[in-house]
Structure formats: C-alpha cells, structure tokens
Short mmCIF file of C-alpha atoms in Angstrom, two decimals:
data_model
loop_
_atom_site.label_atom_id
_atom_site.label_comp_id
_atom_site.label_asym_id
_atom_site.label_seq_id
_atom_site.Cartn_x
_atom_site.Cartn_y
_atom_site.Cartn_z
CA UNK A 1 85.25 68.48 109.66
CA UNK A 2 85.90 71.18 112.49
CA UNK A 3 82.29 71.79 113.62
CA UNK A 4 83.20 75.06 115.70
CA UNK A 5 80.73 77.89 116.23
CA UNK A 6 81.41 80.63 114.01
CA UNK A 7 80.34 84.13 114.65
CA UNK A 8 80.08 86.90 112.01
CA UNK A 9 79.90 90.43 114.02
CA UNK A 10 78.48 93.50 113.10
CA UNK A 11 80.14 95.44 110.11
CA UNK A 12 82.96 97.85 111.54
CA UNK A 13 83.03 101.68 110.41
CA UNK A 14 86.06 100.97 108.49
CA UNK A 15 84.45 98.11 106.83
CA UNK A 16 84.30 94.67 107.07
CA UNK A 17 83.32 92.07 109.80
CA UNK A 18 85.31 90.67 112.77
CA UNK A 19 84.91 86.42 112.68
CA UNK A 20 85.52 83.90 115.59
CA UNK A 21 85.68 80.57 115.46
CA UNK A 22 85.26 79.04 118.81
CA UNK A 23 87.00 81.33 121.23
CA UNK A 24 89.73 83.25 118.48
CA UNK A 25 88.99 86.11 116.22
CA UNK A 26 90.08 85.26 113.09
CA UNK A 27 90.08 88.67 111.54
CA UNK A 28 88.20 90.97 109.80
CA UNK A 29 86.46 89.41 106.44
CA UNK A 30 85.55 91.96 103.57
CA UNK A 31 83.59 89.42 101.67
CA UNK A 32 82.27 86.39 101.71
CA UNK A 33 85.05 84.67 100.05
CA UNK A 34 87.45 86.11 102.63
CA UNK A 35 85.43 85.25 105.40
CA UNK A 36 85.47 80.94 104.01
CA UNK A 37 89.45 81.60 103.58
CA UNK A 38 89.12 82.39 107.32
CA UNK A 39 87.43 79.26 107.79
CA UNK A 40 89.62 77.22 105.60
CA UNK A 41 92.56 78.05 107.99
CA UNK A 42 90.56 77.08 110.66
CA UNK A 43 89.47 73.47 109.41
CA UNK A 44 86.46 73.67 107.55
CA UNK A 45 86.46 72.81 103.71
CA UNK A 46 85.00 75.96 102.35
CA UNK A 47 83.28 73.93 99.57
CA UNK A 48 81.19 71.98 102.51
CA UNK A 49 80.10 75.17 104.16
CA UNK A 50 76.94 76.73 104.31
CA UNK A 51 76.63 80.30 104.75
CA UNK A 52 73.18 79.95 105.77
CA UNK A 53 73.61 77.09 108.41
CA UNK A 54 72.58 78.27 111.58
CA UNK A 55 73.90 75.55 113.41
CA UNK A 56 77.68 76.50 111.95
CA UNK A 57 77.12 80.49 111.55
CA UNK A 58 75.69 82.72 114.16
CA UNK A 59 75.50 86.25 112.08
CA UNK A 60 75.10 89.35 114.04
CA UNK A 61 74.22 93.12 112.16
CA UNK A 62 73.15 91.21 108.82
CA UNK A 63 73.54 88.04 107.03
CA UNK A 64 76.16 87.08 104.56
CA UNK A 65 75.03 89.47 102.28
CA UNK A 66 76.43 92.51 104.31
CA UNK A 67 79.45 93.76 104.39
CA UNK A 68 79.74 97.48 104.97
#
C-alpha cells in the first residue's frame, strides 16, 4: 500500500477541501467519501484507511468531520 503523506487543507469559501498526496493536489473533496475516492486513485485501498491516522493524514482547518 502507497504510504504517501496526505494533506487535507483548510475548507475553501466555495466549499470543500483541496487534498495532496505527496507533492500533487488531487482535487477538491466535498466529503469524506470523495476525499478516499481521491485516495483510491492514488493507491491506497480506501477500506484500509484511517481517517484518523496521523501518520497517513495531516488535516489542516478541521478534522474529517469538516467540510464547509
């Protein structure tokens, strides 16, 4: 499994956060299951990932919980 820092920025004004794995922005996830289909593109098995692993997800402006 790809073990690639993943950050979660800050939700934007027009909603939604911007994700990077490693050094590419993925796009902007709206929820929490958009934001493991980013991850699923990028490698990771989305049923293996923890949304609260610190070691995998650095979350900035709020945890997985927030979105706008």
């Amino acid at each position: 499994m790809v073990r690639a820092r993943v950050v979660v920025y800050p939700p934007t004004a027009g909603g939604g956060r911007r994700v990077r794995v490693g050094e590419e922005i993925l796009g902007r996830a709206r929820s929490a299951g958009e934001l493991l289909e980013f991850l699923r593109r990028a490698g990771l098995d989305p049923d293996a990932v923890d949304l609260h692993d610190p070691d995998l997800i650095e979350w900035r402006g709020g945890g997985p919980g927030v979105w706008e």
